[in-house]
Coordinates of C-alpha atoms and ligand atoms in Angstrom, one line a residue:
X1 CA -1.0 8.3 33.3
X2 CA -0.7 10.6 30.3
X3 CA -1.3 8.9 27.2
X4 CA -2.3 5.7 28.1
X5 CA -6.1 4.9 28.2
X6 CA -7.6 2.2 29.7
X7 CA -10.7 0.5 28.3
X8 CA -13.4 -2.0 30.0
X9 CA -14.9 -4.8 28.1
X10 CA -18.5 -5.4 30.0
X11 CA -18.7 -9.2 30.0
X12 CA -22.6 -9.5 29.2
X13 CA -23.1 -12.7 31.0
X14 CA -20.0 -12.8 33.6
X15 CA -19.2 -16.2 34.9
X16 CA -17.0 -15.6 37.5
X17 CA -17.3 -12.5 39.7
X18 CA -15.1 -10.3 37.5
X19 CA -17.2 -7.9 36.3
X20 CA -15.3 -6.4 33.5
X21 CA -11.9 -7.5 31.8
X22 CA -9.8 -4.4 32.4
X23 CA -7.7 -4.1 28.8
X24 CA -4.9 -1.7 28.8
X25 CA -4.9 0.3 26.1
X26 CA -1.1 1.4 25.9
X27 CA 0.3 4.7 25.7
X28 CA 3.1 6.9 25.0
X29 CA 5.3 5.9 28.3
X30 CA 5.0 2.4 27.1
X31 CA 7.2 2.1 24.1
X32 CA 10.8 2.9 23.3
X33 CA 10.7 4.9 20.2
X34 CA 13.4 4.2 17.6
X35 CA 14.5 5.8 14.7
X36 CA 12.5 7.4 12.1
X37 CA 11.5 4.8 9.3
X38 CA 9.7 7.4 7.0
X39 CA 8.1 10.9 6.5
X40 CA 4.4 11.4 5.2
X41 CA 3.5 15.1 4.7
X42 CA 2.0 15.5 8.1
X43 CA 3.0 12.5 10.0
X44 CA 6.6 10.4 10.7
X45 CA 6.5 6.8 11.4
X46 CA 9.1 5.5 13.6
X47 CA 10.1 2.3 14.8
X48 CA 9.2 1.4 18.2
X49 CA 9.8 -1.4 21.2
X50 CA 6.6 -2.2 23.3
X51 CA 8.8 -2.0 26.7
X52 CA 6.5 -4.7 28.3
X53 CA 6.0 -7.2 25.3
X54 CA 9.6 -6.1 23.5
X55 CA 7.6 -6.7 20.6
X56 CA 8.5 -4.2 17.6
X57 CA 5.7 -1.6 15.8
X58 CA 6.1 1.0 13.6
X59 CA 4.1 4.2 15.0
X60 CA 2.7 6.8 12.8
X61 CA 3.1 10.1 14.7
X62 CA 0.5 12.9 13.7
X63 CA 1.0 16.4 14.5
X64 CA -2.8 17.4 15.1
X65 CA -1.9 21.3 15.1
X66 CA -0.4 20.6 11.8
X67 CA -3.3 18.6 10.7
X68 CA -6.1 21.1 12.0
X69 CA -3.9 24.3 10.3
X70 CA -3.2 22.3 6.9
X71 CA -6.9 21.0 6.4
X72 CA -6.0 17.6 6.6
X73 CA -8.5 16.3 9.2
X74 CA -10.3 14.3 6.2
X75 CA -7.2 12.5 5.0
X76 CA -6.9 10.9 8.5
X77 CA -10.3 10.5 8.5
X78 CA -9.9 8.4 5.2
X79 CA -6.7 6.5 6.7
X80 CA -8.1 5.6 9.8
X81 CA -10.9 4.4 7.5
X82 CA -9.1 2.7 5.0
X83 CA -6.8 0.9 8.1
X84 CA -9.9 -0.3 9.9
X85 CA -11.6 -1.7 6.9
X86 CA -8.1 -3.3 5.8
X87 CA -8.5 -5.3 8.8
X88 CA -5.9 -8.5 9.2
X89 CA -4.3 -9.5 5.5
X90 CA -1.2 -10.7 5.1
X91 CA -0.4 -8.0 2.0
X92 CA -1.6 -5.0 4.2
X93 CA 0.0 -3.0 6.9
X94 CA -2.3 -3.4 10.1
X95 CA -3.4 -1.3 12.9
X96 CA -3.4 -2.6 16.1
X97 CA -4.6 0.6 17.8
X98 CA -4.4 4.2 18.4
X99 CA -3.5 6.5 21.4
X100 CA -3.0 10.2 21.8
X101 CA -1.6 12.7 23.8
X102 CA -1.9 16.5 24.1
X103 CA 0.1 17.0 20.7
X104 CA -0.2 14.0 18.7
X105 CA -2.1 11.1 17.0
X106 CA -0.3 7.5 17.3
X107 CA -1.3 4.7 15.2
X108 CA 0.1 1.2 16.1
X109 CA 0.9 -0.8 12.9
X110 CA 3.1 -3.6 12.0
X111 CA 6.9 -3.2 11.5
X112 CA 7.6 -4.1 7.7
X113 CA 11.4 -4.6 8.6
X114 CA 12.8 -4.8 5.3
X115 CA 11.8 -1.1 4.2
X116 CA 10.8 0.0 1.0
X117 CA 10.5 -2.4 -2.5
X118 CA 12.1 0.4 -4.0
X119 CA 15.4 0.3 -1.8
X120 CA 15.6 -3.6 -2.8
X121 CA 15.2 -2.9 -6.8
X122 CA 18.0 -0.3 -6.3
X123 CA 20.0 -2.2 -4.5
X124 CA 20.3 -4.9 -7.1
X125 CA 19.2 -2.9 -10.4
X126 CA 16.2 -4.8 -11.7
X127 CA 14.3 -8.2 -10.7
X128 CA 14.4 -11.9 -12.9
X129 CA 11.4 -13.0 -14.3
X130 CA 10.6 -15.7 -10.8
X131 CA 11.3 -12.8 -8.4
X132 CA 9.4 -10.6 -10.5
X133 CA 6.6 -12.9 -10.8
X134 CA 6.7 -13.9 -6.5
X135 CA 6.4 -9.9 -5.4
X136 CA 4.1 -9.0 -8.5
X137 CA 1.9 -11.9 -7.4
X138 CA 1.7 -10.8 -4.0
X139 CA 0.8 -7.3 -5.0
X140 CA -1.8 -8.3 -6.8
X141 CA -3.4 -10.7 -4.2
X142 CA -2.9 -7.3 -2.0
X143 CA -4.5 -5.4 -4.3
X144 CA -7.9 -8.1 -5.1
X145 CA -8.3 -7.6 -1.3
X146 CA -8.1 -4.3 -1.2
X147 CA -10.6 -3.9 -4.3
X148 CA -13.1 -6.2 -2.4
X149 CA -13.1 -4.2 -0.1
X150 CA -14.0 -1.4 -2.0
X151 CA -11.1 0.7 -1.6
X152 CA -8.9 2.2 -4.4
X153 CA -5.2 3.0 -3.6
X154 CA -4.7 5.3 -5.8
X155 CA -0.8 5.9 -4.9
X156 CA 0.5 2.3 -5.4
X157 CA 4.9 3.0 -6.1
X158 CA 7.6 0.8 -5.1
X159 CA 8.1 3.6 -2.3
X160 CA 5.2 2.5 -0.7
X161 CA 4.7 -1.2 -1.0
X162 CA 7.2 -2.6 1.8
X163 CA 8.8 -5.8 2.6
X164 CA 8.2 -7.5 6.2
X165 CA 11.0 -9.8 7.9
X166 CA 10.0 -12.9 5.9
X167 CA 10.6 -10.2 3.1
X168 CA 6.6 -10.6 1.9
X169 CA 4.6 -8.0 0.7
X170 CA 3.0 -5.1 2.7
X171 CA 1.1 -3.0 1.3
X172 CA 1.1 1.0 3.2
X173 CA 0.5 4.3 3.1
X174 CA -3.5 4.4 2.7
X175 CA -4.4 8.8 3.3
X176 CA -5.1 8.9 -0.5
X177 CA -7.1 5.9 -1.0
X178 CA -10.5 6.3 -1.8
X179 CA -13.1 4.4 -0.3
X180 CA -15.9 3.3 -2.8
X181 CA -19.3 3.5 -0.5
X182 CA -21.4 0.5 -1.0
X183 CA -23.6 0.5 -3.5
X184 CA -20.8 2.2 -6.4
X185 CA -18.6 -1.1 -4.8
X186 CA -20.7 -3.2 -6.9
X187 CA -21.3 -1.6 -10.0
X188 CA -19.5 -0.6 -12.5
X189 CA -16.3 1.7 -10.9
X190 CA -17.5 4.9 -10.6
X191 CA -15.8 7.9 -12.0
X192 CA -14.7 9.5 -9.0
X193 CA -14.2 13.2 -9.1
X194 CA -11.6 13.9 -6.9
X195 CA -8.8 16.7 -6.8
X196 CA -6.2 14.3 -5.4
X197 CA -3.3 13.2 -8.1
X198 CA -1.0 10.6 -7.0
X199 CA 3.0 10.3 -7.8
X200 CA 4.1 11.2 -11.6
X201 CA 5.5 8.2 -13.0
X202 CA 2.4 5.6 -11.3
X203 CA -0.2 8.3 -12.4
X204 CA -3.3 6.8 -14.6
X205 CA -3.9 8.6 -17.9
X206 CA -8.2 8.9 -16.5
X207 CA -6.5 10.8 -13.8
X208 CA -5.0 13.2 -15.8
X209 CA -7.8 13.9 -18.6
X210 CA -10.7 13.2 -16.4
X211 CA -9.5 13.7 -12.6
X212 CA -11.3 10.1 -12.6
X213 CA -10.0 7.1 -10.0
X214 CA -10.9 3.3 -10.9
X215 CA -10.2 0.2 -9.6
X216 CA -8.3 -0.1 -12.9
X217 CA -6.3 2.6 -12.5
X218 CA -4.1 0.9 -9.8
X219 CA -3.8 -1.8 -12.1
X220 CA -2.3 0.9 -14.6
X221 CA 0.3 1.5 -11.5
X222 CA 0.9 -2.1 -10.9
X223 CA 1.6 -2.3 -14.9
X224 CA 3.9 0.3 -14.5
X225 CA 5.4 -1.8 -11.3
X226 CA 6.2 -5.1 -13.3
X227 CA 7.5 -2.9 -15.8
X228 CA 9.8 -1.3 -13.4
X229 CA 10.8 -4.8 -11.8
X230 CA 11.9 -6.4 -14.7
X231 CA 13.8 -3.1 -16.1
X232 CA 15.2 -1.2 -13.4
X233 CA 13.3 2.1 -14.4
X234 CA 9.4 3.1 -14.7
X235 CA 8.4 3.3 -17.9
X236 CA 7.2 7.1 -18.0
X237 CA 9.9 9.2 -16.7
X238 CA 10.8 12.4 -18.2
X239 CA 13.1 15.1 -16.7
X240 CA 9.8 17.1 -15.1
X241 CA 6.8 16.3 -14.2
X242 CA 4.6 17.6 -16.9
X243 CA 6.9 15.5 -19.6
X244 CA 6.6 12.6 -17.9
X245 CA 2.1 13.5 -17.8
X246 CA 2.6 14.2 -21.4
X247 CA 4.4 10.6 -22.0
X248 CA 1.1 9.0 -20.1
X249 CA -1.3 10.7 -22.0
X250 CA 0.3 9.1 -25.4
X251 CA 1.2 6.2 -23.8
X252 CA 4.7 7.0 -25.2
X253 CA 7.1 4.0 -23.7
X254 CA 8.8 1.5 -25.0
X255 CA 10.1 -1.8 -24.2
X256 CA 13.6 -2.5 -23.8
X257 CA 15.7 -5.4 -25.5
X258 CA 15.9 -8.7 -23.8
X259 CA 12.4 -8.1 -21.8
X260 CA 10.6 -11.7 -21.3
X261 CA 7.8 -11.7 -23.9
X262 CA 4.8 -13.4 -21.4
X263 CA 6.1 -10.3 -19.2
X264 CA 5.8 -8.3 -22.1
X265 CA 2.4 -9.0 -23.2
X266 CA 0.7 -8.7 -19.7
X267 CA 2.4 -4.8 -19.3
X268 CA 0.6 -4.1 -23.1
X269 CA -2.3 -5.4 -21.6
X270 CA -2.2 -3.2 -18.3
X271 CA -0.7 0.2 -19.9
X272 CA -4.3 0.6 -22.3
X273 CA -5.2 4.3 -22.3
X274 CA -9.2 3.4 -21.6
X275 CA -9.6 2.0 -18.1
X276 CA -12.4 -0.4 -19.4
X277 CA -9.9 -2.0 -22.1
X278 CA -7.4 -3.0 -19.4
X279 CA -7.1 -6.5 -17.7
X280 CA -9.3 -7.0 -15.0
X281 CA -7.6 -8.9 -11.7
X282 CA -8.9 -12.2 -12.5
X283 CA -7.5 -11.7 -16.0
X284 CA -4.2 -10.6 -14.8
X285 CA -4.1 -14.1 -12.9
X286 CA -4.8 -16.2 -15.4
X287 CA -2.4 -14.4 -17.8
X288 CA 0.8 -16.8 -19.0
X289 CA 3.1 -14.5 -17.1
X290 CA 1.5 -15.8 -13.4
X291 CA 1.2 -19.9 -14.5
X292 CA 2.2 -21.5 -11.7
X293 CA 1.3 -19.2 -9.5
X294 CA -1.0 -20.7 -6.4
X295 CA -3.1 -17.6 -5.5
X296 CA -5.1 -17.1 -2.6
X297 CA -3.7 -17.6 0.6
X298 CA -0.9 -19.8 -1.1
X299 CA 0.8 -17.7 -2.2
X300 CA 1.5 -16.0 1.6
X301 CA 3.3 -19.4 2.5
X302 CA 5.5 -19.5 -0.6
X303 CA 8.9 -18.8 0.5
X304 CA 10.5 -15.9 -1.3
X305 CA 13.1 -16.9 -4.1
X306 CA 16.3 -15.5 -3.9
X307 CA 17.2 -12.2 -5.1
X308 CA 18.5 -11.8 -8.4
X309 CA 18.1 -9.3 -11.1
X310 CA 17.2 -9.6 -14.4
X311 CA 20.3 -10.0 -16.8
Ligands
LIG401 C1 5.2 4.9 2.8 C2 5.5 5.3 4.3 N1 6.8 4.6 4.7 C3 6.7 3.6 5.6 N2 5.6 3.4 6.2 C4 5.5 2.4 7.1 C5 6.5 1.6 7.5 C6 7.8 1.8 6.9 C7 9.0 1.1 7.2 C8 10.2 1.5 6.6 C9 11.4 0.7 7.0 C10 11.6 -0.4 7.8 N3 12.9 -0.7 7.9 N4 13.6 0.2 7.1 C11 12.7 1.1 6.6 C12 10.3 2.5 5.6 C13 9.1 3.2 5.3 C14 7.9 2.9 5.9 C15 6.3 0.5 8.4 O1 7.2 -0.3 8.8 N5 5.0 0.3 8.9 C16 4.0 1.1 8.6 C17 4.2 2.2 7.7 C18 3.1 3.0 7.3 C19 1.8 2.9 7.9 C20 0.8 3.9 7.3 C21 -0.4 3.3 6.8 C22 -0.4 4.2 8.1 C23 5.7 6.8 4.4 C24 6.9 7.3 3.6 C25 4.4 7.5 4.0 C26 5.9 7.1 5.9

């Protein structure tokens, strides 16, 4: 029926007389969709009920019209990408699969059911130094992944790092990533000239003087990140835009009173105006802030602490 497509896996060697598995690719007619969980500039992801499994999804919707008139064909290109090379990690969003129908693209992704980081550190103001240290850690294991797999961000915020129902990290929102191809994976990061900027306050200073993307420069967000964790607020923001880029470019912040001092030194270290001076990953984990921290696929059992903000 319309929507649904329904794909054959040849056995090569069939035992029994079935010649092919018949696999149901699922289609529009087969979920319940639910309300709208968040708006991308061409797509919507909504919350949906597979009506046969009642298992729960978040679909991404894309208006291909839109996506065809606004020229965005290669930023779903680089998602699609970026998803199928993200394969299965705990940190990242997955996507299961993908479906269309005369008007639309759906992707098929997990359900991170307790929204947005950000609407949590609202919520209660600003993280402690253990909560700080449990979702910081998990970002960063997120990130290493992500990295090996040669894939920049680029647009790491607390608006787009999510929280699933065990409230553990899931990393999203992958159209502006950029996806290093193999042989700049293993040397040095490349500067990449690219046009795309990401979100004010997470921006990299490289970006903004050389329209340059490192792996470094989403550890410049994820400095910013702690930063914000521990405080309540990022630690550019200006009243527009270009003040807060001005206030990168100087690395004009400042710490406030009563902020932990191993947190403290590990934000210095991240927020360095020369991408080669900051701390690398395997720096980061080492650094006094994480000890104690069991990284690796440890640190996916660990059972979030409870919530409580920094006083
Ligand atoms: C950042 C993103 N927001 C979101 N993207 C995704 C969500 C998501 C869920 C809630 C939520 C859940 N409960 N309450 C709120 C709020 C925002 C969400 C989800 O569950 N699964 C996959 C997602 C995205 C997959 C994408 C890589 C393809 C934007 C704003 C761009 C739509």
């Amino acid at each position: 029926d319309k929507g649904a497509a329904v794909i054959y896996k040849i056995e090569k060697n069939p035992s029994s007389d079935e010649q092919a598995t018949k696999i149901i690719k699922k289609g529009v007619k087969d979920f319940n969709f639910g309300r709208t969980l968040g708006e991308g500039s061409y797509s919507t992801v909504v919350a949906a009920t597979d009506r046969q499994t009642l298992k729960e999804y978040a679909i991404k919707i894309l208006d291909k019209r839109h996506i065809i008139k606004e020229k965005k064909v290669k930023y779903v290109n680089i998602e699609k990408n970026t998803l199928n090379r993200l394969g299965d990690h705990p940190g990242v969003v997955s996507l299961y699969y993908t479906f269309q129908d005369e008007r639309s693209l759906f992707y098929v992704l997990d359900l991170a059911a307790n929204g947005e980081l950000l609407g949590v550190l609202k919520r209660l103001g600003s993280f402690d130094e253990e909560c700080t240290r449990y979702y910081g850690g998990q970002i960063l294991d997120a990130l290493d992944y992500m990295h090996t797999k040669g894939i920049i961000h680029r647009d790491l915020k607390p608006e787009n790092i999510l929280l699933d129902e065990h409230m553990r990290i899931k990393l999203t929102d992958f159209g502006t990533a950029k996806i290093l191809d193999q042989n700049e994976g293993e040397s040095q990061d490349q500067a990449r000239a690219n046009s795309f900027v990401g979100t004010a306050e997470y921006v990299s200073p490289e970006l903004l003087t050389d329209k340059a993307a490192y792996k470094s420069s989403d550890l410049w967000a994820f400095g910013c990140i702690i930063y914000q964790l521990l405080s309540g607020r990022p630690p550019f923001k200006a009243s527009n835009e270009y003040q807060t880029f001005q206030k990168i470019v100087h690395l004009d912040y400042s710490f406030p009173l009563g902020f932990p001092a191993h947190a403290r030194d590990l934000v210095s270290k991240l927020l360095v105006l020369d991408p080669k001076d900051r701390l690398t990953i395997e720096d980061i984990k080492k650094h006094e802030f994480f000890a104690g921290v069991e990284w690796g696929r440890a640190i996916w059992k660990a059972n979030p602490p409870k919530l409580r903000p920094h006083r």
